[in-house]
Amino acid sequence: MAITLVTGGAGFIGSNLVERLVERGETVRVLDDFSTGNAENLAGLAGRVTVHRGDIRNLDEMRPIIAGANYVVHLAASTSVARSVSDPLTCNSVNITGTLNVLLAARDAGVKRVIFAASAAAYGDHPQLPRVETQEPCPLSPYALSKVAGEYYCRLFWKLYGLETVALRFFNIFGPRQNPDSPYSGVLSTFISSYLRGKTPAIFGDGEQSRDFTFVANVVDATLRAVAAPEAAGRVINVGTGVPHTLNQTVALLNKVLGREVTPKYSPARAGDVRYSHAKIDLARSLLGYEPSVDFEEGLRRTIEWQRAAFI
Ligand code: NAD
Ligand code: UD2
């Protein structure tokens, strides 16, 4: 079986991917500095994954860890938009220099393909909806810029050095192992936590803002397809559901699923907030054969069950 290195494999998306790779009988390595990742996320896989505690900013340290790997899924990053605004230098060193290090190590080790976790943040507040990969990037934060830079480095390593790369623009991902107690966690984990703890969810703005909320199993599926899809090399591909939901619709759905009549409290919109966002996923369908298999309501149900067991 293939050997796959998952950088950021102890994180939310990474641990869900590692779990699926192990279930498929792949040999899996993880490189993670545990800055936001958690060993608990991999607890159920003890003895079936080789975990390396390390930093992608250290190229020499990474080289022996990548040696022999067939594929790399590069998820490690400083993932907070807010933190990138207050500390752009750390964001730059982790997300841009770290990604360059991963690509250099992969190229030199003869890795067949690198999958890069890009972000819908690349679209910024571009007026066109749905978001399509041909739109001009419009990064509004150092985090978003770092992700666009990662995309360009991926394309360069394919064109210039022949290293196969695929950049996946993840939209708003949610699901088990997204830590609701993190200040940078997604709105859905925060809302579910409020419901389960008897608190009132807080909506920043009027609640009519929309997102393409995508359950993590869909992202894992798209990523595994991107590893093998022959036509995907050198491409940037949206990963979402193509279906937007507003926060007001989300609260109504949570009330339905949990049998509650919760009225959220509203406060002023967050500065720099993107108003509307959802993906065009035609390219993922054609290049990867991707089709989201878990819809929003089912994803909410599974996330509620996980949060209820993990945190309550
Ligand atoms: P996460 O914070 O749970 O995962 C990131 C992982 O990378 C963590 O385990 C962290 O410890 C590790 N890490 C951070 N800096 C590192 C470093 N210098 N060296 C080694 N490991 C390091 O976040 P996530 O939501 O699982 O995100 C995974 C990837 O997907 C990230 O690249 C993120 O930017 C991208 N992404 C996520 C979303 C989303 O909605 N969750 C949306 C778009 C893109
Ligand atoms: C997500 C990513 C960010 C970047 C961006 C790109 C997360 C956590 N953040 O930011 O890294 O990729 O997409 O577009 O995945 N909100 C509330 N109440 C809350 C929390 C949030 O109303 O308690 C609102 C928030 O103002 C925003 C929406 O919910 O309008 C989604 O917020 P988010 O932080 O989950 O995600 P987003 O899209 O701002």
Short mmCIF file of C-alpha atoms and ligand atoms in Angstrom, two decimals:
data_model
loop_
_atom_site.label_atom_id
_atom_site.label_comp_id
_atom_site.label_asym_id
_atom_site.label_seq_id
_atom_site.Cartn_x
_atom_site.Cartn_y
_atom_site.Cartn_z
CA MET A 1 0.00 0.00 0.00
CA ALA A 2 1.04 3.61 -0.48
CA ILE A 3 2.80 5.64 2.18
CA THR A 4 1.10 8.98 2.84
CA LEU A 5 2.41 11.79 5.00
CA VAL A 6 -0.29 14.09 6.41
CA THR A 7 1.10 17.36 7.72
CA GLY A 8 -1.30 18.78 10.31
CA GLY A 9 -2.62 15.25 10.79
CA ALA A 10 -3.44 15.82 14.48
CA GLY A 11 -5.80 18.66 13.58
CA PHE A 12 -9.53 18.74 12.84
CA ILE A 13 -9.49 17.89 9.12
CA GLY A 14 -6.19 16.03 9.32
CA SER A 15 -7.30 13.53 11.95
CA ASN A 16 -10.48 12.77 10.00
CA LEU A 17 -8.36 12.14 6.90
CA VAL A 18 -5.81 10.01 8.79
CA GLU A 19 -8.65 7.90 10.18
CA ARG A 20 -9.98 7.18 6.67
CA LEU A 21 -6.52 6.42 5.29
CA VAL A 22 -5.86 3.92 8.11
CA GLU A 23 -9.28 2.34 7.55
CA ARG A 24 -8.27 1.82 3.89
CA GLY A 25 -5.10 0.05 4.99
CA GLU A 26 -2.71 2.81 3.92
CA THR A 27 0.59 3.39 5.73
CA VAL A 28 0.26 6.81 7.32
CA ARG A 29 2.73 9.23 8.82
CA VAL A 30 1.76 12.44 10.60
CA LEU A 31 3.88 15.55 11.06
CA ASP A 32 2.38 18.01 13.52
CA ASP A 33 3.67 20.55 16.05
CA PHE A 34 0.49 20.22 18.13
CA SER A 35 0.09 24.00 18.25
CA THR A 36 -3.66 23.62 17.56
CA GLY A 37 -3.74 19.88 16.91
CA ASN A 38 -4.48 17.43 19.67
CA ALA A 39 -3.09 13.93 20.32
CA GLU A 40 -6.61 13.03 21.47
CA ASN A 41 -7.74 13.39 17.84
CA LEU A 42 -5.57 10.37 16.95
CA ALA A 43 -6.13 8.39 20.16
CA GLY A 44 -8.21 5.75 18.47
CA LEU A 45 -5.39 5.05 15.99
CA ALA A 46 -2.57 4.35 18.44
CA GLY A 47 -0.03 1.97 16.93
CA ARG A 48 -1.49 2.34 13.43
CA VAL A 49 0.00 5.74 12.57
CA THR A 50 3.57 7.00 12.89
CA VAL A 51 3.37 10.42 14.52
CA HIS A 52 6.27 12.88 14.29
CA ARG A 53 6.14 15.97 16.50
CA GLY A 54 7.80 18.67 14.42
CA ASP A 55 7.54 21.98 12.64
CA ILE A 56 7.15 22.42 8.86
CA ARG A 57 9.37 25.52 9.18
CA ASN A 58 12.30 23.18 9.79
CA LEU A 59 13.21 21.75 6.38
CA ASP A 60 16.15 19.62 7.57
CA GLU A 61 13.93 18.03 10.24
CA MET A 62 11.23 17.31 7.65
CA ARG A 63 13.40 15.60 5.04
CA PRO A 64 13.79 12.21 6.79
CA ILE A 65 10.09 12.26 7.68
CA ILE A 66 9.09 12.69 4.01
CA ALA A 67 11.71 10.22 2.69
CA GLY A 68 9.96 7.19 1.20
CA ALA A 69 6.50 8.72 1.15
CA ASN A 70 4.47 8.33 -2.04
CA TYR A 71 1.99 11.12 -1.29
CA VAL A 72 1.84 14.18 0.95
CA VAL A 73 -1.39 15.85 2.08
CA HIS A 74 -0.29 19.22 3.39
CA LEU A 75 -2.82 20.53 5.93
CA ALA A 76 -0.47 22.05 8.52
CA ALA A 77 -1.00 25.79 8.81
CA SER A 78 -1.60 28.71 11.11
CA THR A 79 -5.35 28.68 10.50
CA SER A 80 -6.64 31.78 12.24
CA VAL A 81 -7.58 34.80 10.14
CA ALA A 82 -7.63 36.99 13.24
CA ARG A 83 -4.19 35.84 14.33
CA SER A 84 -2.78 36.46 10.85
CA VAL A 85 -3.97 40.07 11.08
CA SER A 86 -2.28 40.63 14.45
CA ASP A 87 0.81 38.54 13.64
CA PRO A 88 1.42 38.36 9.86
CA LEU A 89 5.04 37.29 10.30
CA THR A 90 4.11 33.99 11.99
CA CYS A 91 1.44 33.37 9.37
CA ASN A 92 3.99 34.03 6.64
CA SER A 93 6.62 31.75 8.12
CA VAL A 94 4.26 28.83 8.80
CA ASN A 95 1.96 29.06 5.79
CA ILE A 96 4.31 30.29 3.05
CA THR A 97 7.81 29.23 4.09
CA GLY A 98 6.39 26.05 5.63
CA THR A 99 4.57 25.19 2.41
CA LEU A 100 7.71 25.89 0.36
CA ASN A 101 9.62 23.56 2.68
CA VAL A 102 7.04 20.80 2.18
CA LEU A 103 7.24 21.18 -1.60
CA LEU A 104 11.05 21.19 -1.62
CA ALA A 105 11.26 18.12 0.61
CA ALA A 106 8.60 16.33 -1.46
CA ARG A 107 10.33 17.17 -4.76
CA ASP A 108 13.72 16.02 -3.52
CA ALA A 109 12.28 12.81 -2.03
CA GLY A 110 10.56 11.84 -5.29
CA VAL A 111 7.04 12.11 -3.84
CA LYS A 112 4.44 11.41 -6.55
CA ARG A 113 1.85 14.04 -5.59
CA VAL A 114 1.25 16.75 -2.99
CA ILE A 115 -2.29 17.83 -2.06
CA PHE A 116 -2.43 21.35 -0.59
CA ALA A 117 -5.14 22.71 1.70
CA ALA A 118 -6.03 26.00 0.09
CA SER A 119 -8.99 28.12 1.19
CA ALA A 120 -12.10 29.91 -0.04
CA ALA A 121 -10.47 32.85 1.70
CA ALA A 122 -8.77 33.39 -1.67
CA TYR A 123 -12.06 34.84 -2.97
CA GLY A 124 -12.29 37.56 -0.32
CA ASP A 125 -15.38 39.72 -0.97
CA HIS A 126 -15.38 39.15 -4.74
CA PRO A 127 -18.90 40.11 -5.90
CA GLN A 128 -19.43 37.11 -8.20
CA LEU A 129 -21.39 34.16 -6.83
CA PRO A 130 -21.02 31.23 -6.80
CA ARG A 131 -17.26 31.31 -6.30
CA VAL A 132 -15.50 29.79 -9.32
CA GLU A 133 -11.81 28.98 -9.64
CA THR A 134 -11.31 31.35 -12.59
CA GLN A 135 -12.10 34.40 -10.44
CA GLU A 136 -9.18 36.71 -9.64
CA PRO A 137 -8.01 36.03 -6.07
CA CYS A 138 -8.87 38.84 -3.66
CA PRO A 139 -7.17 37.99 -0.35
CA LEU A 140 -8.30 40.25 2.50
CA SER A 141 -6.00 38.96 5.25
CA PRO A 142 -2.44 37.71 5.59
CA TYR A 143 -3.97 34.24 6.08
CA ALA A 144 -5.85 34.45 2.79
CA LEU A 145 -2.77 35.82 1.03
CA SER A 146 -0.66 32.97 2.44
CA LYS A 147 -3.09 30.43 1.02
CA VAL A 148 -3.01 32.07 -2.43
CA ALA A 149 0.79 32.09 -2.25
CA GLY A 150 0.68 28.38 -1.44
CA GLU A 151 -1.46 27.80 -4.53
CA TYR A 152 1.07 29.64 -6.70
CA TYR A 153 3.97 27.69 -5.22
CA CYS A 154 2.08 24.44 -5.91
CA ARG A 155 1.52 25.41 -9.54
CA LEU A 156 5.17 26.47 -9.89
CA PHE A 157 6.49 23.16 -8.53
CA TRP A 158 4.33 21.34 -11.08
CA LYS A 159 5.32 23.52 -14.07
CA LEU A 160 8.98 24.08 -13.16
CA TYR A 161 10.03 20.91 -11.34
CA GLY A 162 7.40 18.40 -12.48
CA LEU A 163 6.12 17.68 -8.95
CA GLU A 164 2.42 16.84 -9.21
CA THR A 165 0.39 19.16 -6.96
CA VAL A 166 -3.33 19.75 -6.40
CA ALA A 167 -4.62 22.76 -4.42
CA LEU A 168 -8.08 22.26 -2.88
CA ARG A 169 -9.96 25.42 -1.89
CA PHE A 170 -11.84 24.29 1.21
CA PHE A 171 -14.97 26.27 2.06
CA ASN A 172 -16.46 26.30 5.60
CA ILE A 173 -15.70 22.86 6.95
CA PHE A 174 -17.39 21.49 10.05
CA GLY A 175 -17.72 18.17 11.86
CA PRO A 176 -16.32 15.94 14.59
CA ARG A 177 -13.02 17.04 16.12
CA GLN A 178 -13.49 20.72 15.31
CA ASN A 179 -12.84 22.14 18.76
CA PRO A 180 -15.79 24.35 19.81
CA ASP A 181 -13.74 25.84 22.63
CA SER A 182 -11.14 27.32 20.30
CA PRO A 183 -11.50 31.07 19.78
CA TYR A 184 -10.87 30.40 16.09
CA SER A 185 -13.40 27.59 15.70
CA GLY A 186 -16.13 27.66 13.06
CA VAL A 187 -19.52 29.16 13.75
CA LEU A 188 -21.32 25.80 13.63
CA SER A 189 -19.26 24.19 16.40
CA THR A 190 -19.77 27.36 18.45
CA PHE A 191 -23.55 27.34 17.87
CA ILE A 192 -23.90 23.63 18.67
CA SER A 193 -21.87 24.13 21.84
CA SER A 194 -24.23 26.98 22.85
CA TYR A 195 -27.29 24.80 22.26
CA LEU A 196 -25.89 21.84 24.19
CA ARG A 197 -24.81 24.06 27.10
CA GLY A 198 -28.13 25.92 27.27
CA LYS A 199 -26.62 29.21 26.09
CA THR A 200 -27.99 31.55 23.41
CA PRO A 201 -26.09 31.56 20.10
CA ALA A 202 -24.78 35.01 19.15
CA ILE A 203 -25.13 36.17 15.54
CA PHE A 204 -22.70 38.87 14.39
CA GLY A 205 -24.80 40.92 11.95
CA ASP A 206 -28.36 40.28 10.72
CA GLY A 207 -27.89 36.54 10.19
CA GLU A 208 -28.48 36.77 6.45
CA GLN A 209 -24.83 36.13 5.70
CA SER A 210 -24.39 32.82 3.86
CA ARG A 211 -21.69 30.16 3.85
CA ASP A 212 -21.09 26.89 2.03
CA PHE A 213 -20.96 24.73 5.15
CA THR A 214 -19.29 21.46 4.15
CA PHE A 215 -19.23 18.38 6.39
CA VAL A 216 -15.70 17.08 6.93
CA ALA A 217 -16.40 13.62 5.43
CA ASN A 218 -17.03 15.35 2.09
CA VAL A 219 -13.64 17.06 2.35
CA VAL A 220 -11.89 13.79 3.17
CA ASP A 221 -13.55 12.19 0.13
CA ALA A 222 -12.50 15.03 -2.17
CA THR A 223 -8.93 14.90 -0.82
CA LEU A 224 -8.61 11.16 -1.36
CA ARG A 225 -9.93 11.58 -4.91
CA ALA A 226 -7.44 14.40 -5.54
CA VAL A 227 -4.57 12.06 -4.59
CA ALA A 228 -5.43 9.73 -7.48
CA ALA A 229 -7.22 11.86 -10.11
CA PRO A 230 -5.01 11.88 -13.25
CA GLU A 231 -6.29 15.22 -14.65
CA ALA A 232 -6.03 17.14 -11.35
CA ALA A 233 -2.26 17.76 -11.38
CA GLY A 234 -1.41 21.48 -11.30
CA ARG A 235 -5.01 22.53 -10.69
CA VAL A 236 -6.83 24.63 -8.06
CA ILE A 237 -10.22 23.08 -7.22
CA ASN A 238 -13.11 24.24 -5.00
CA VAL A 239 -14.29 21.82 -2.31
CA GLY A 240 -17.72 22.69 -0.93
CA THR A 241 -21.32 21.56 -1.43
CA GLY A 242 -22.51 24.29 -3.80
CA VAL A 243 -25.42 24.95 -1.42
CA PRO A 244 -25.38 28.15 0.70
CA HIS A 245 -27.08 28.47 4.06
CA THR A 246 -27.58 31.68 6.05
CA LEU A 247 -27.03 31.79 9.78
CA ASN A 248 -30.75 32.42 10.32
CA GLN A 249 -31.51 29.27 8.30
CA THR A 250 -28.90 27.45 10.37
CA VAL A 251 -30.53 28.43 13.67
CA ALA A 252 -33.94 27.35 12.33
CA LEU A 253 -32.45 23.97 11.35
CA LEU A 254 -30.75 23.52 14.73
CA ASN A 255 -34.09 24.30 16.42
CA LYS A 256 -35.73 21.62 14.27
CA VAL A 257 -33.02 18.99 14.80
CA LEU A 258 -32.81 19.62 18.56
CA GLY A 259 -36.51 20.26 19.09
CA ARG A 260 -35.89 23.71 20.51
CA GLU A 261 -37.25 27.25 20.01
CA VAL A 262 -34.04 29.23 20.48
CA THR A 263 -33.95 32.89 19.42
CA PRO A 264 -30.36 34.01 18.78
CA LYS A 265 -29.03 37.30 20.07
CA TYR A 266 -27.81 39.70 17.39
CA SER A 267 -24.80 41.99 17.63
CA PRO A 268 -22.90 44.13 15.11
CA ALA A 269 -21.23 42.38 12.18
CA ARG A 270 -17.54 41.47 12.48
CA ALA A 271 -15.17 43.85 10.68
CA GLY A 272 -14.06 42.43 7.34
CA ASP A 273 -16.75 39.75 7.39
CA VAL A 274 -17.55 38.17 4.03
CA ARG A 275 -21.32 38.53 3.41
CA TYR A 276 -22.05 35.73 0.96
CA SER A 277 -20.02 32.69 0.02
CA HIS A 278 -20.72 29.43 -1.74
CA ALA A 279 -18.81 27.25 -4.18
CA LYS A 280 -19.27 26.26 -7.78
CA ILE A 281 -18.13 22.62 -7.64
CA ASP A 282 -18.33 21.69 -11.33
CA LEU A 283 -14.54 21.37 -11.55
CA ALA A 284 -14.41 18.99 -8.57
CA ARG A 285 -17.18 16.96 -10.17
CA SER A 286 -15.41 16.74 -13.53
CA LEU A 287 -11.79 16.36 -12.41
CA LEU A 288 -12.28 14.36 -9.20
CA GLY A 289 -15.64 12.67 -9.69
CA TYR A 290 -16.54 14.37 -6.40
CA GLU A 291 -20.12 14.61 -5.15
CA PRO A 292 -20.86 15.73 -1.59
CA SER A 293 -22.39 12.69 0.10
CA VAL A 294 -23.31 14.18 3.50
CA ASP A 295 -25.73 17.09 3.34
CA PHE A 296 -25.97 20.00 5.77
CA GLU A 297 -28.70 18.62 8.05
CA GLU A 298 -27.08 15.18 8.30
CA GLY A 299 -23.72 16.81 8.94
CA LEU A 300 -25.24 18.87 11.75
CA ARG A 301 -26.79 15.74 13.28
CA ARG A 302 -23.45 13.89 13.27
CA THR A 303 -21.60 16.89 14.67
CA ILE A 304 -24.17 17.33 17.46
CA GLU A 305 -23.77 13.69 18.44
CA TRP A 306 -20.00 13.99 18.52
CA GLN A 307 -20.01 17.24 20.54
CA ARG A 308 -22.59 15.83 22.94
CA ALA A 309 -20.31 12.83 23.63
CA ALA A 310 -17.03 14.74 23.61
CA PHE A 311 -17.90 17.87 25.56
CA ILE A 312 -21.09 17.48 27.58
P1 NAD B 1 -6.39 22.74 12.57
O1 NAD B 1 -5.81 23.92 13.27
O2 NAD B 1 -7.19 21.77 13.34
O3 NAD B 1 -5.22 21.92 11.82
C1 NAD B 1 -3.97 22.49 11.53
C2 NAD B 1 -2.92 21.52 12.06
O4 NAD B 1 -1.63 21.97 11.68
C3 NAD B 1 -2.94 21.41 13.59
O5 NAD B 1 -2.91 20.06 13.98
C4 NAD B 1 -1.67 22.15 14.02
O6 NAD B 1 -1.14 21.66 15.22
C5 NAD B 1 -0.77 21.89 12.82
N1 NAD B 1 0.29 22.91 12.65
C6 NAD B 1 0.14 24.26 12.73
N2 NAD B 1 1.33 24.86 12.53
C7 NAD B 1 2.25 23.87 12.30
C8 NAD B 1 3.65 23.85 12.02
N3 NAD B 1 4.36 24.98 11.96
N4 NAD B 1 4.25 22.65 11.85
C9 NAD B 1 3.55 21.50 11.93
N5 NAD B 1 2.22 21.44 12.20
C10 NAD B 1 1.59 22.63 12.37
O7 NAD B 1 -7.24 23.32 11.36
P2 NAD B 1 -8.11 22.59 10.24
O8 NAD B 1 -9.43 23.28 10.23
O9 NAD B 1 -8.02 21.11 10.37
O10 NAD B 1 -7.33 23.05 8.90
C11 NAD B 1 -6.54 22.15 8.16
C12 NAD B 1 -6.12 22.87 6.89
O11 NAD B 1 -7.27 23.22 6.12
C13 NAD B 1 -5.38 24.19 7.16
O12 NAD B 1 -4.36 24.36 6.18
C14 NAD B 1 -6.46 25.25 6.97
O13 NAD B 1 -5.91 26.51 6.58
C15 NAD B 1 -7.26 24.63 5.84
N6 NAD B 1 -8.66 25.12 5.76
C16 NAD B 1 -9.54 24.82 6.75
C17 NAD B 1 -10.86 25.30 6.65
C18 NAD B 1 -11.90 24.98 7.69
O14 NAD B 1 -13.06 25.40 7.51
N7 NAD B 1 -11.58 24.25 8.76
C19 NAD B 1 -11.23 26.09 5.56
C20 NAD B 1 -10.28 26.39 4.58
C21 NAD B 1 -8.99 25.87 4.68
C1 UD2 B 2 -13.82 31.00 7.46
C2 UD2 B 2 -12.55 30.45 8.11
C3 UD2 B 2 -11.40 31.37 7.85
C4 UD2 B 2 -11.27 31.67 6.37
C5 UD2 B 2 -12.61 32.18 5.84
C6 UD2 B 2 -12.54 32.35 4.33
C7 UD2 B 2 -13.16 29.23 10.10
C8 UD2 B 2 -13.30 29.25 11.58
N1 UD2 B 2 -12.74 30.38 9.54
O1 UD2 B 2 -14.16 32.25 8.07
O2 UD2 B 2 -10.21 30.71 8.30
O3 UD2 B 2 -10.91 30.47 5.70
O4 UD2 B 2 -13.63 31.23 6.10
O5 UD2 B 2 -13.74 32.94 3.90
O6 UD2 B 2 -13.43 28.25 9.43
N2 UD2 B 2 -20.38 34.18 13.34
C9 UD2 B 2 -21.43 34.53 14.19
N3 UD2 B 2 -21.37 34.11 15.49
C10 UD2 B 2 -20.33 33.38 15.98
C11 UD2 B 2 -19.26 33.05 15.10
C12 UD2 B 2 -19.31 33.46 13.79
O7 UD2 B 2 -22.38 35.18 13.78
O8 UD2 B 2 -20.34 33.03 17.17
C13 UD2 B 2 -20.49 34.56 11.93
C14 UD2 B 2 -19.28 35.28 11.37
O9 UD2 B 2 -19.36 36.70 11.60
C15 UD2 B 2 -19.39 34.93 9.90
C16 UD2 B 2 -20.00 33.53 9.90
O10 UD2 B 2 -20.60 33.36 11.19
O11 UD2 B 2 -20.29 35.82 9.27
C17 UD2 B 2 -18.97 32.44 9.70
O12 UD2 B 2 -17.91 32.66 10.64
P1 UD2 B 2 -16.69 31.60 10.77
O13 UD2 B 2 -15.68 32.22 11.66
O14 UD2 B 2 -17.22 30.26 11.11
O15 UD2 B 2 -16.13 31.45 9.30
P2 UD2 B 2 -15.71 32.58 8.25
O16 UD2 B 2 -16.43 32.26 6.98
O17 UD2 B 2 -15.85 33.95 8.77
#
